[in-house]
Amino acid sequence: MKLRVGVLQFDVVLGDRTKNRATLQRWLKSALVPSDLTTVLVIPEIWDVGYALPRAKELADPEGKGAAEFLGALARQYGVWFAGGTVLASTPEGFANRGQVVNPRGELVEYYDKVHLIRLMEEDKYFVPGRKECLFDVDGIRAGCVTCYDIRFCEWVRTYALDGVQVLFVGAEWPMSRIDHWEALLRSRAIENQMYVVACNRCGESEDTLFGGRSMILGPKGEVLFQAGAGEEAGFVILDMDEVEKTRGFLTVFNDRVPGIYKVER
């Protein structure tokens, strides 16, 4: 079974939802080529308003419904999925860094509130952490989403693999100053879990932070199938799910685990 995936790496204008929506529309119009294959697109973390967290009360989208409706209309128009990108959402529990999975019928089929909040970006002061995985099926292919800092937590991504995930989608706003970590961590998560990883980072600069771009699509052996540069860019790759099964069948990592001694609660 094959799946086409794409990353749309673009700059995010701080606090300007209208401009950021226009940027996404522009990229879809200019970069997306129709295909008979099911296509899943990944966009950056907090693509709607960026890290304008001090203005969260003003800018937050109630439950992310406005973003879901906007993405839903684009999904219907272009016949694609969206997965991995996040928005600044307000919920009854507080603000959330919320990823949304939207199918080609324009339906919000799943969401993911970022679990691991990075103190360097003061997320812990503004966001309520998520408490669940994001798992869904795309034409029978098991997929999942995490967000940015989550990829530093190998045990979290491993839970996705243990739940059968073959393709992991990642939206991010990862800084240029640690872009070598971004590349190393994504490759590690792909290799150790023998899964495809499709990761979209933003580019550009907000206030004092330069974001690194370098969006990546990785194979289940860690091979780099696509890597963007530091500027705005789109990339598309066709993934063959047979490669996941071959990789897992050849090197039987999951059969060789010894979870009883790992002390994962420590």
PDB file of N, CA, C and O in Angstrom, residues 77-150:
ATOM      1  N   GLN A  77     -11.587  20.992  -1.029  1.00  0.00           N
ATOM      2  CA  GLN A  77     -11.229  21.620  -2.308  1.00  0.00           C
ATOM      3  C   GLN A  77     -10.126  20.859  -3.029  1.00  0.00           C
ATOM      4  O   GLN A  77     -10.197  20.652  -4.253  1.00  0.00           O
ATOM      5  N   TYR A  78      -9.106  20.414  -2.277  1.00  0.00           N
ATOM      6  CA  TYR A  78      -7.944  19.787  -2.893  1.00  0.00           C
ATOM      7  C   TYR A  78      -7.916  18.262  -2.751  1.00  0.00           C
ATOM      8  O   TYR A  78      -7.032  17.616  -3.319  1.00  0.00           O
ATOM      9  N   GLY A  79      -8.851  17.711  -2.012  1.00  0.00           N
ATOM     10  CA  GLY A  79      -8.907  16.260  -1.865  1.00  0.00           C
ATOM     11  C   GLY A  79      -7.753  15.676  -1.092  1.00  0.00           C
ATOM     12  O   GLY A  79      -7.240  14.603  -1.444  1.00  0.00           O
ATOM     13  N   VAL A  80      -7.343  16.338   0.003  1.00  0.00           N
ATOM     14  CA  VAL A  80      -6.177  15.912   0.782  1.00  0.00           C
ATOM     15  C   VAL A  80      -6.539  15.774   2.259  1.00  0.00           C
ATOM     16  O   VAL A  80      -7.575  16.251   2.717  1.00  0.00           O
ATOM     17  N   TRP A  81      -5.636  15.119   2.987  1.00  0.00           N
ATOM     18  CA  TRP A  81      -5.655  15.094   4.444  1.00  0.00           C
ATOM     19  C   TRP A  81      -4.728  16.185   4.965  1.00  0.00           C
ATOM     20  O   TRP A  81      -3.735  16.533   4.315  1.00  0.00           O
ATOM     21  N   PHE A  82      -5.020  16.684   6.155  1.00  0.00           N
ATOM     22  CA  PHE A  82      -4.073  17.484   6.930  1.00  0.00           C
ATOM     23  C   PHE A  82      -3.787  16.739   8.234  1.00  0.00           C
ATOM     24  O   PHE A  82      -4.710  16.233   8.880  1.00  0.00           O
ATOM     25  N   ALA A  83      -2.518  16.694   8.631  1.00  0.00           N
ATOM     26  CA  ALA A  83      -2.139  16.054   9.893  1.00  0.00           C
ATOM     27  C   ALA A  83      -0.838  16.670  10.382  1.00  0.00           C
ATOM     28  O   ALA A  83       0.042  16.990   9.583  1.00  0.00           O
ATOM     29  N   GLY A  84      -0.717  16.839  11.694  1.00  0.00           N
ATOM     30  CA  GLY A  84       0.563  17.252  12.268  1.00  0.00           C
ATOM     31  C   GLY A  84       0.671  18.709  12.645  1.00  0.00           C
ATOM     32  O   GLY A  84       1.323  19.045  13.628  1.00  0.00           O
ATOM     33  N   GLY A  85       0.074  19.620  11.871  1.00  0.00           N
ATOM     34  CA  GLY A  85       0.144  21.032  12.220  1.00  0.00           C
ATOM     35  C   GLY A  85      -0.724  21.330  13.443  1.00  0.00           C
ATOM     36  O   GLY A  85      -1.706  20.640  13.702  1.00  0.00           O
ATOM     37  N   THR A  86      -0.370  22.366  14.197  1.00  0.00           N
ATOM     38  CA  THR A  86      -1.145  22.702  15.388  1.00  0.00           C
ATOM     39  C   THR A  86      -1.623  24.142  15.345  1.00  0.00           C
ATOM     40  O   THR A  86      -1.118  24.971  14.575  1.00  0.00           O
ATOM     41  N   VAL A  87      -2.608  24.427  16.226  1.00  0.00           N
ATOM     42  CA  VAL A  87      -3.130  25.781  16.371  1.00  0.00           C
ATOM     43  C   VAL A  87      -3.228  26.118  17.859  1.00  0.00           C
ATOM     44  O   VAL A  87      -3.202  25.239  18.717  1.00  0.00           O
ATOM     45  N   LEU A  88      -3.333  27.400  18.137  1.00  0.00           N
ATOM     46  CA  LEU A  88      -3.550  27.878  19.500  1.00  0.00           C
ATOM     47  C   LEU A  88      -5.047  27.802  19.784  1.00  0.00           C
ATOM     48  O   LEU A  88      -5.835  28.566  19.225  1.00  0.00           O
ATOM     49  N   ALA A  89      -5.441  26.868  20.637  1.00  0.00           N
ATOM     50  CA  ALA A  89      -6.858  26.617  20.906  1.00  0.00           C
ATOM     51  C   ALA A  89      -7.188  26.906  22.365  1.00  0.00           C
ATOM     52  O   ALA A  89      -6.367  26.691  23.258  1.00  0.00           O
ATOM     53  N   SER A  90      -8.393  27.391  22.605  1.00  0.00           N
ATOM     54  CA  SER A  90      -8.886  27.519  23.973  1.00  0.00           C
ATOM     55  C   SER A  90      -9.838  26.368  24.251  1.00  0.00           C
ATOM     56  O   SER A  90     -10.620  25.966  23.390  1.00  0.00           O
ATOM     57  N   THR A  91      -9.745  25.818  25.464  1.00  0.00           N
ATOM     58  CA  THR A  91     -10.589  24.708  25.873  1.00  0.00           C
ATOM     59  C   THR A  91     -11.124  25.016  27.271  1.00  0.00           C
ATOM     60  O   THR A  91     -10.640  25.943  27.938  1.00  0.00           O
ATOM     61  N   PRO A  92     -12.100  24.272  27.760  1.00  0.00           N
ATOM     62  CA  PRO A  92     -12.581  24.507  29.126  1.00  0.00           C
ATOM     63  C   PRO A  92     -11.492  24.362  30.184  1.00  0.00           C
ATOM     64  O   PRO A  92     -11.580  24.962  31.263  1.00  0.00           O
ATOM     65  N   GLU A  93     -10.443  23.575  29.889  1.00  0.00           N
ATOM     66  CA  GLU A  93      -9.360  23.365  30.850  1.00  0.00           C
ATOM     67  C   GLU A  93      -8.269  24.433  30.747  1.00  0.00           C
ATOM     68  O   GLU A  93      -7.420  24.545  31.633  1.00  0.00           O
ATOM     69  N   GLY A  94      -8.252  25.195  29.643  1.00  0.00           N
ATOM     70  CA  GLY A  94      -7.213  26.185  29.419  1.00  0.00           C
ATOM     71  C   GLY A  94      -6.805  26.192  27.956  1.00  0.00           C
ATOM     72  O   GLY A  94      -7.485  25.618  27.104  1.00  0.00           O
ATOM     73  N   PHE A  95      -5.676  26.821  27.662  1.00  0.00           N
ATOM     74  CA  PHE A  95      -5.184  26.872  26.283  1.00  0.00           C
ATOM     75  C   PHE A  95      -4.442  25.586  25.934  1.00  0.00           C
ATOM     76  O   PHE A  95      -3.788  24.988  26.784  1.00  0.00           O
ATOM     77  N   ALA A  96      -4.551  25.181  24.675  1.00  0.00           N
ATOM     78  CA  ALA A  96      -3.894  23.967  24.208  1.00  0.00           C
ATOM     79  C   ALA A  96      -3.154  24.238  22.912  1.00  0.00           C
ATOM     80  O   ALA A  96      -3.584  25.052  22.088  1.00  0.00           O
ATOM     81  N   ASN A  97      -2.036  23.552  22.752  1.00  0.00           N
ATOM     82  CA  ASN A  97      -1.289  23.532  21.490  1.00  0.00           C
ATOM     83  C   ASN A  97      -1.825  22.320  20.737  1.00  0.00           C
ATOM     84  O   ASN A  97      -1.355  21.206  20.917  1.00  0.00           O
ATOM     85  N   ARG A  98      -2.827  22.552  19.901  1.00  0.00           N
ATOM     86  CA  ARG A  98      -3.673  21.467  19.392  1.00  0.00           C
ATOM     87  C   ARG A  98      -3.414  21.127  17.932  1.00  0.00           C
ATOM     88  O   ARG A  98      -3.603  21.951  17.030  1.00  0.00           O
ATOM     89  N   GLY A  99      -2.978  19.894  17.697  1.00  0.00           N
ATOM     90  CA  GLY A  99      -2.865  19.363  16.348  1.00  0.00           C
ATOM     91  C   GLY A  99      -4.201  18.837  15.872  1.00  0.00           C
ATOM     92  O   GLY A  99      -4.996  18.323  16.669  1.00  0.00           O
ATOM     93  N   GLN A 100      -4.440  18.965  14.576  1.00  0.00           N
ATOM     94  CA  GLN A 100      -5.726  18.561  14.020  1.00  0.00           C
ATOM     95  C   GLN A 100      -5.529  17.640  12.822  1.00  0.00           C
ATOM     96  O   GLN A 100      -4.676  17.892  11.968  1.00  0.00           O
ATOM     97  N   VAL A 101      -6.322  16.586  12.776  1.00  0.00           N
ATOM     98  CA  VAL A 101      -6.319  15.645  11.654  1.00  0.00           C
ATOM     99  C   VAL A 101      -7.639  15.799  10.923  1.00  0.00           C
ATOM    100  O   VAL A 101      -8.716  15.564  11.480  1.00  0.00           O
ATOM    101  N   VAL A 102      -7.545  16.207   9.661  1.00  0.00           N
ATOM    102  CA  VAL A 102      -8.733  16.499   8.849  1.00  0.00           C
ATOM    103  C   VAL A 102      -8.687  15.643   7.595  1.00  0.00           C
ATOM    104  O   VAL A 102      -7.656  15.581   6.913  1.00  0.00           O
ATOM    105  N   ASN A 103      -9.780  14.967   7.291  1.00  0.00           N
ATOM    106  CA  ASN A 103      -9.808  14.087   6.117  1.00  0.00           C
ATOM    107  C   ASN A 103     -10.305  14.820   4.868  1.00  0.00           C
ATOM    108  O   ASN A 103     -10.737  15.984   4.947  1.00  0.00           O
ATOM    109  N   PRO A 104     -10.228  14.185   3.691  1.00  0.00           N
ATOM    110  CA  PRO A 104     -10.612  14.871   2.451  1.00  0.00           C
ATOM    111  C   PRO A 104     -12.089  15.255   2.367  1.00  0.00           C
ATOM    112  O   PRO A 104     -12.467  16.026   1.479  1.00  0.00           O
ATOM    113  N   ARG A 105     -12.912  14.736   3.263  1.00  0.00           N
ATOM    114  CA  ARG A 105     -14.313  15.169   3.324  1.00  0.00           C
ATOM    115  C   ARG A 105     -14.475  16.415   4.182  1.00  0.00           C
ATOM    116  O   ARG A 105     -15.592  16.913   4.358  1.00  0.00           O
ATOM    117  N   GLY A 106     -13.359  16.889   4.724  1.00  0.00           N
ATOM    118  CA  GLY A 106     -13.396  18.089   5.547  1.00  0.00           C
ATOM    119  C   GLY A 106     -13.748  17.842   6.994  1.00  0.00           C
ATOM    120  O   GLY A 106     -14.007  18.785   7.742  1.00  0.00           O
ATOM    121  N   GLU A 107     -13.700  16.574   7.411  1.00  0.00           N
ATOM    122  CA  GLU A 107     -14.090  16.223   8.776  1.00  0.00           C
ATOM    123  C   GLU A 107     -12.876  16.195   9.696  1.00  0.00           C
ATOM    124  O   GLU A 107     -11.824  15.678   9.332  1.00  0.00           O
ATOM    125  N   LEU A 108     -13.038  16.744  10.887  1.00  0.00           N
ATOM    126  CA  LEU A 108     -12.018  16.625  11.924  1.00  0.00           C
ATOM    127  C   LEU A 108     -12.157  15.237  12.541  1.00  0.00           C
ATOM    128  O   LEU A 108     -13.118  14.958  13.254  1.00  0.00           O
ATOM    129  N   VAL A 109     -11.209  14.361  12.237  1.00  0.00           N
ATOM    130  CA  VAL A 109     -11.334  12.966  12.679  1.00  0.00           C
ATOM    131  C   VAL A 109     -10.571  12.684  13.965  1.00  0.00           C
ATOM    132  O   VAL A 109     -10.841  11.689  14.645  1.00  0.00           O
ATOM    133  N   GLU A 110      -9.607  13.537  14.315  1.00  0.00           N
ATOM    134  CA  GLU A 110      -8.837  13.340  15.546  1.00  0.00           C
ATOM    135  C   GLU A 110      -8.116  14.642  15.869  1.00  0.00           C
ATOM    136  O   GLU A 110      -7.932  15.498  14.997  1.00  0.00           O
ATOM    137  N   TYR A 111      -7.734  14.804  17.125  1.00  0.00           N
ATOM    138  CA  TYR A 111      -6.902  15.945  17.500  1.00  0.00           C
ATOM    139  C   TYR A 111      -5.873  15.495  18.527  1.00  0.00           C
ATOM    140  O   TYR A 111      -6.011  14.447  19.149  1.00  0.00           O
ATOM    141  N   TYR A 112      -4.845  16.325  18.685  1.00  0.00           N
ATOM    142  CA  TYR A 112      -3.753  16.000  19.611  1.00  0.00           C
ATOM    143  C   TYR A 112      -3.330  17.261  20.339  1.00  0.00           C
ATOM    144  O   TYR A 112      -2.873  18.229  19.711  1.00  0.00           O
ATOM    145  N   ASP A 113      -3.489  17.286  21.649  1.00  0.00           N
ATOM    146  CA  ASP A 113      -2.962  18.375  22.464  1.00  0.00           C
ATOM    147  C   ASP A 113      -1.554  18.001  22.909  1.00  0.00           C
ATOM    148  O   ASP A 113      -1.346  16.960  23.545  1.00  0.00           O
ATOM    149  N   LYS A 114      -0.594  18.840  22.572  1.00  0.00           N
ATOM    150  CA  LYS A 114       0.817  18.572  22.828  1.00  0.00           C
ATOM    151  C   LYS A 114       1.038  18.147  24.274  1.00  0.00           C
ATOM    152  O   LYS A 114       0.627  18.836  25.216  1.00  0.00           O
ATOM    153  N   VAL A 115       1.689  17.023  24.462  1.00  0.00           N
ATOM    154  CA  VAL A 115       1.874  16.431  25.786  1.00  0.00           C
ATOM    155  C   VAL A 115       3.063  17.041  26.523  1.00  0.00           C
ATOM    156  O   VAL A 115       2.967  17.408  27.703  1.00  0.00           O
ATOM    157  N   HIS A 116       4.182  17.162  25.849  1.00  0.00           N
ATOM    158  CA  HIS A 116       5.403  17.652  26.491  1.00  0.00           C
ATOM    159  C   HIS A 116       5.560  19.148  26.186  1.00  0.00           C
ATOM    160  O   HIS A 116       5.725  19.538  25.023  1.00  0.00           O
ATOM    161  N   LEU A 117       5.508  19.965  27.212  1.00  0.00           N
ATOM    162  CA  LEU A 117       5.555  21.419  27.063  1.00  0.00           C
ATOM    163  C   LEU A 117       6.948  21.927  27.371  1.00  0.00           C
ATOM    164  O   LEU A 117       7.518  21.627  28.423  1.00  0.00           O
ATOM    165  N   ILE A 118       7.502  22.698  26.452  1.00  0.00           N
ATOM    166  CA  ILE A 118       8.892  23.134  26.587  1.00  0.00           C
ATOM    167  C   ILE A 118       8.967  24.440  27.362  1.00  0.00           C
ATOM    168  O   ILE A 118       8.386  25.468  26.987  1.00  0.00           O
ATOM    169  N   ARG A 119       9.723  24.395  28.439  1.00  0.00           N
ATOM    170  CA  ARG A 119       9.842  25.558  29.314  1.00  0.00           C
ATOM    171  C   ARG A 119      10.608  26.696  28.642  1.00  0.00           C
ATOM    172  O   ARG A 119      10.375  27.873  28.947  1.00  0.00           O
ATOM    173  N   LEU A 120      11.535  26.365  27.737  1.00  0.00           N
ATOM    174  CA  LEU A 120      12.304  27.399  27.049  1.00  0.00           C
ATOM    175  C   LEU A 120      11.410  28.353  26.254  1.00  0.00           C
ATOM    176  O   LEU A 120      11.754  29.519  26.061  1.00  0.00           O
ATOM    177  N   MET A 121      10.271  27.849  25.795  1.00  0.00           N
ATOM    178  CA  MET A 121       9.312  28.676  25.059  1.00  0.00           C
ATOM    179  C   MET A 121       8.135  29.106  25.944  1.00  0.00           C
ATOM    180  O   MET A 121       7.155  29.634  25.454  1.00  0.00           O
ATOM    181  N   GLU A 122       8.264  28.853  27.253  1.00  0.00           N
ATOM    182  CA  GLU A 122       7.238  29.206  28.253  1.00  0.00           C
ATOM    183  C   GLU A 122       5.889  28.549  27.989  1.00  0.00           C
ATOM    184  O   GLU A 122       4.847  29.049  28.403  1.00  0.00           O
ATOM    185  N   GLU A 123       5.924  27.403  27.304  1.00  0.00           N
ATOM    186  CA  GLU A 123       4.662  26.708  27.055  1.00  0.00           C
ATOM    187  C   GLU A 123       3.990  26.276  28.358  1.00  0.00           C
ATOM    188  O   GLU A 123       2.761  26.262  28.443  1.00  0.00           O
ATOM    189  N   ASP A 124       4.808  25.931  29.341  1.00  0.00           N
ATOM    190  CA  ASP A 124       4.242  25.466  30.608  1.00  0.00           C
ATOM    191  C   ASP A 124       3.456  26.550  31.334  1.00  0.00           C
ATOM    192  O   ASP A 124       2.610  26.257  32.173  1.00  0.00           O
ATOM    193  N   LYS A 125       3.696  27.821  31.001  1.00  0.00           N
ATOM    194  CA  LYS A 125       2.974  28.932  31.624  1.00  0.00           C
ATOM    195  C   LYS A 125       1.630  29.200  30.949  1.00  0.00           C
ATOM    196  O   LYS A 125       0.770  29.865  31.535  1.00  0.00           O
ATOM    197  N   TYR A 126       1.477  28.723  29.728  1.00  0.00           N
ATOM    198  CA  TYR A 126       0.282  29.064  28.958  1.00  0.00           C
ATOM    199  C   TYR A 126      -0.605  27.874  28.615  1.00  0.00           C
ATOM    200  O   TYR A 126      -1.823  28.010  28.521  1.00  0.00           O
ATOM    201  N   PHE A 127       0.005  26.708  28.389  1.00  0.00           N
ATOM    202  CA  PHE A 127      -0.745  25.575  27.871  1.00  0.00           C
ATOM    203  C   PHE A 127      -1.068  24.548  28.944  1.00  0.00           C
ATOM    204  O   PHE A 127      -0.284  24.336  29.876  1.00  0.00           O
ATOM    205  N   VAL A 128      -2.187  23.903  28.773  1.00  0.00           N
ATOM    206  CA  VAL A 128      -2.520  22.701  29.528  1.00  0.00           C
ATOM    207  C   VAL A 128      -2.003  21.514  28.726  1.00  0.00           C
ATOM    208  O   VAL A 128      -2.311  21.395  27.534  1.00  0.00           O
ATOM    209  N   PRO A 129      -1.203  20.627  29.319  1.00  0.00           N
ATOM    210  CA  PRO A 129      -0.647  19.516  28.534  1.00  0.00           C
ATOM    211  C   PRO A 129      -1.712  18.500  28.161  1.00  0.00           C
ATOM    212  O   PRO A 129      -2.668  18.263  28.908  1.00  0.00           O
ATOM    213  N   GLY A 130      -1.547  17.899  26.989  1.00  0.00           N
ATOM    214  CA  GLY A 130      -2.413  16.814  26.578  1.00  0.00           C
ATOM    215  C   GLY A 130      -2.138  15.561  27.382  1.00  0.00           C
ATOM    216  O   GLY A 130      -1.104  15.432  28.037  1.00  0.00           O
ATOM    217  N   ARG A 131      -3.060  14.607  27.288  1.00  0.00           N
ATOM    218  CA  ARG A 131      -2.934  13.382  28.071  1.00  0.00           C
ATOM    219  C   ARG A 131      -3.251  12.132  27.250  1.00  0.00           C
ATOM    220  O   ARG A 131      -3.525  11.080  27.804  1.00  0.00           O
ATOM    221  N   LYS A 132      -3.198  12.261  25.921  1.00  0.00           N
ATOM    222  CA  LYS A 132      -3.525  11.084  25.112  1.00  0.00           C
ATOM    223  C   LYS A 132      -2.758  11.116  23.803  1.00  0.00           C
ATOM    224  O   LYS A 132      -2.317  12.164  23.337  1.00  0.00           O
ATOM    225  N   GLU A 133      -2.619   9.924  23.212  1.00  0.00           N
ATOM    226  CA  GLU A 133      -2.036   9.797  21.887  1.00  0.00           C
ATOM    227  C   GLU A 133      -2.996  10.323  20.829  1.00  0.00           C
ATOM    228  O   GLU A 133      -4.180  10.535  21.090  1.00  0.00           O
ATOM    229  N   CYS A 134      -2.480  10.485  19.637  1.00  0.00           N
ATOM    230  CA  CYS A 134      -3.307  10.816  18.473  1.00  0.00           C
ATOM    231  C   CYS A 134      -3.089   9.717  17.438  1.00  0.00           C
ATOM    232  O   CYS A 134      -2.056   9.662  16.766  1.00  0.00           O
ATOM    233  N   LEU A 135      -4.053   8.813  17.311  1.00  0.00           N
ATOM    234  CA  LEU A 135      -3.966   7.668  16.411  1.00  0.00           C
ATOM    235  C   LEU A 135      -5.136   7.697  15.442  1.00  0.00           C
ATOM    236  O   LEU A 135      -6.265   7.996  15.835  1.00  0.00           O
ATOM    237  N   PHE A 136      -4.867   7.375  14.180  1.00  0.00           N
ATOM    238  CA  PHE A 136      -5.925   7.366  13.182  1.00  0.00           C
ATOM    239  C   PHE A 136      -5.491   6.501  12.004  1.00  0.00           C
ATOM    240  O   PHE A 136      -4.316   6.141  11.876  1.00  0.00           O
ATOM    241  N   ASP A 137      -6.437   6.162  11.155  1.00  0.00           N
ATOM    242  CA  ASP A 137      -6.170   5.342   9.970  1.00  0.00           C
ATOM    243  C   ASP A 137      -6.377   6.153   8.707  1.00  0.00           C
ATOM    244  O   ASP A 137      -7.362   6.905   8.596  1.00  0.00           O
ATOM    245  N   VAL A 138      -5.454   6.006   7.761  1.00  0.00           N
ATOM    246  CA  VAL A 138      -5.569   6.614   6.434  1.00  0.00           C
ATOM    247  C   VAL A 138      -5.614   5.477   5.423  1.00  0.00           C
ATOM    248  O   VAL A 138      -4.596   4.846   5.147  1.00  0.00           O
ATOM    249  N   ASP A 139      -6.785   5.174   4.924  1.00  0.00           N
ATOM    250  CA  ASP A 139      -6.939   4.084   3.951  1.00  0.00           C
ATOM    251  C   ASP A 139      -6.305   2.786   4.448  1.00  0.00           C
ATOM    252  O   ASP A 139      -5.613   2.075   3.705  1.00  0.00           O
ATOM    253  N   GLY A 140      -6.509   2.479   5.718  1.00  0.00           N
ATOM    254  CA  GLY A 140      -5.973   1.254   6.289  1.00  0.00           C
ATOM    255  C   GLY A 140      -4.552   1.340   6.787  1.00  0.00           C
ATOM    256  O   GLY A 140      -4.011   0.356   7.317  1.00  0.00           O
ATOM    257  N   ILE A 141      -3.916   2.497   6.649  1.00  0.00           N
ATOM    258  CA  ILE A 141      -2.552   2.717   7.149  1.00  0.00           C
ATOM    259  C   ILE A 141      -2.647   3.349   8.521  1.00  0.00           C
ATOM    260  O   ILE A 141      -3.309   4.374   8.712  1.00  0.00           O
ATOM    261  N   ARG A 142      -1.970   2.752   9.499  1.00  0.00           N
ATOM    262  CA  ARG A 142      -2.013   3.264  10.861  1.00  0.00           C
ATOM    263  C   ARG A 142      -1.064   4.448  10.981  1.00  0.00           C
ATOM    264  O   ARG A 142       0.120   4.361  10.626  1.00  0.00           O
ATOM    265  N   ALA A 143      -1.581   5.575  11.470  1.00  0.00           N
ATOM    266  CA  ALA A 143      -0.802   6.803  11.542  1.00  0.00           C
ATOM    267  C   ALA A 143      -0.988   7.470  12.903  1.00  0.00           C
ATOM    268  O   ALA A 143      -1.902   7.143  13.658  1.00  0.00           O
ATOM    269  N   GLY A 144      -0.095   8.416  13.189  1.00  0.00           N
ATOM    270  CA  GLY A 144      -0.188   9.152  14.442  1.00  0.00           C
ATOM    271  C   GLY A 144       0.471  10.511  14.317  1.00  0.00           C
ATOM    272  O   GLY A 144       1.201  10.780  13.363  1.00  0.00           O
ATOM    273  N   CYS A 145       0.186  11.378  15.302  1.00  0.00           N
ATOM    274  CA  CYS A 145       0.766  12.720  15.338  1.00  0.00           C
ATOM    275  C   CYS A 145       1.393  13.010  16.695  1.00  0.00           C
ATOM    276  O   CYS A 145       0.845  12.629  17.735  1.00  0.00           O
ATOM    277  N   VAL A 146       2.526  13.695  16.665  1.00  0.00           N
ATOM    278  CA  VAL A 146       3.090  14.336  17.847  1.00  0.00           C
ATOM    279  C   VAL A 146       3.546  15.729  17.419  1.00  0.00           C
ATOM    280  O   VAL A 146       3.492  16.070  16.233  1.00  0.00           O
ATOM    281  N   THR A 147       4.025  16.519  18.389  1.00  0.00           N
ATOM    282  CA  THR A 147       4.365  17.907  18.104  1.00  0.00           C
ATOM    283  C   THR A 147       5.735  18.269  18.657  1.00  0.00           C
ATOM    284  O   THR A 147       5.986  18.119  19.856  1.00  0.00           O
ATOM    285  N   CYS A 148       6.621  18.710  17.794  1.00  0.00           N
ATOM    286  CA  CYS A 148       7.876  19.384  18.119  1.00  0.00           C
ATOM    287  C   CYS A 148       8.641  18.733  19.270  1.00  0.00           C
ATOM    288  O   CYS A 148       9.240  17.675  19.102  1.00  0.00           O
ATOM    289  N   TYR A 149       8.627  19.330  20.449  1.00  0.00           N
ATOM    290  CA  TYR A 149       9.390  18.883  21.618  1.00  0.00           C
ATOM    291  C   TYR A 149       9.120  17.419  21.960  1.00  0.00           C
ATOM    292  O   TYR A 149       9.983  16.743  22.542  1.00  0.00           O
ATOM    293  N   ASP A 150       7.947  16.914  21.599  1.00  0.00           N
ATOM    294  CA  ASP A 150       7.612  15.511  21.862  1.00  0.00           C
ATOM    295  C   ASP A 150       8.652  14.540  21.327  1.00  0.00           C
ATOM    296  O   ASP A 150       8.819  13.443  21.869  1.00  0.00           O
TER     297      ASP A 150
END
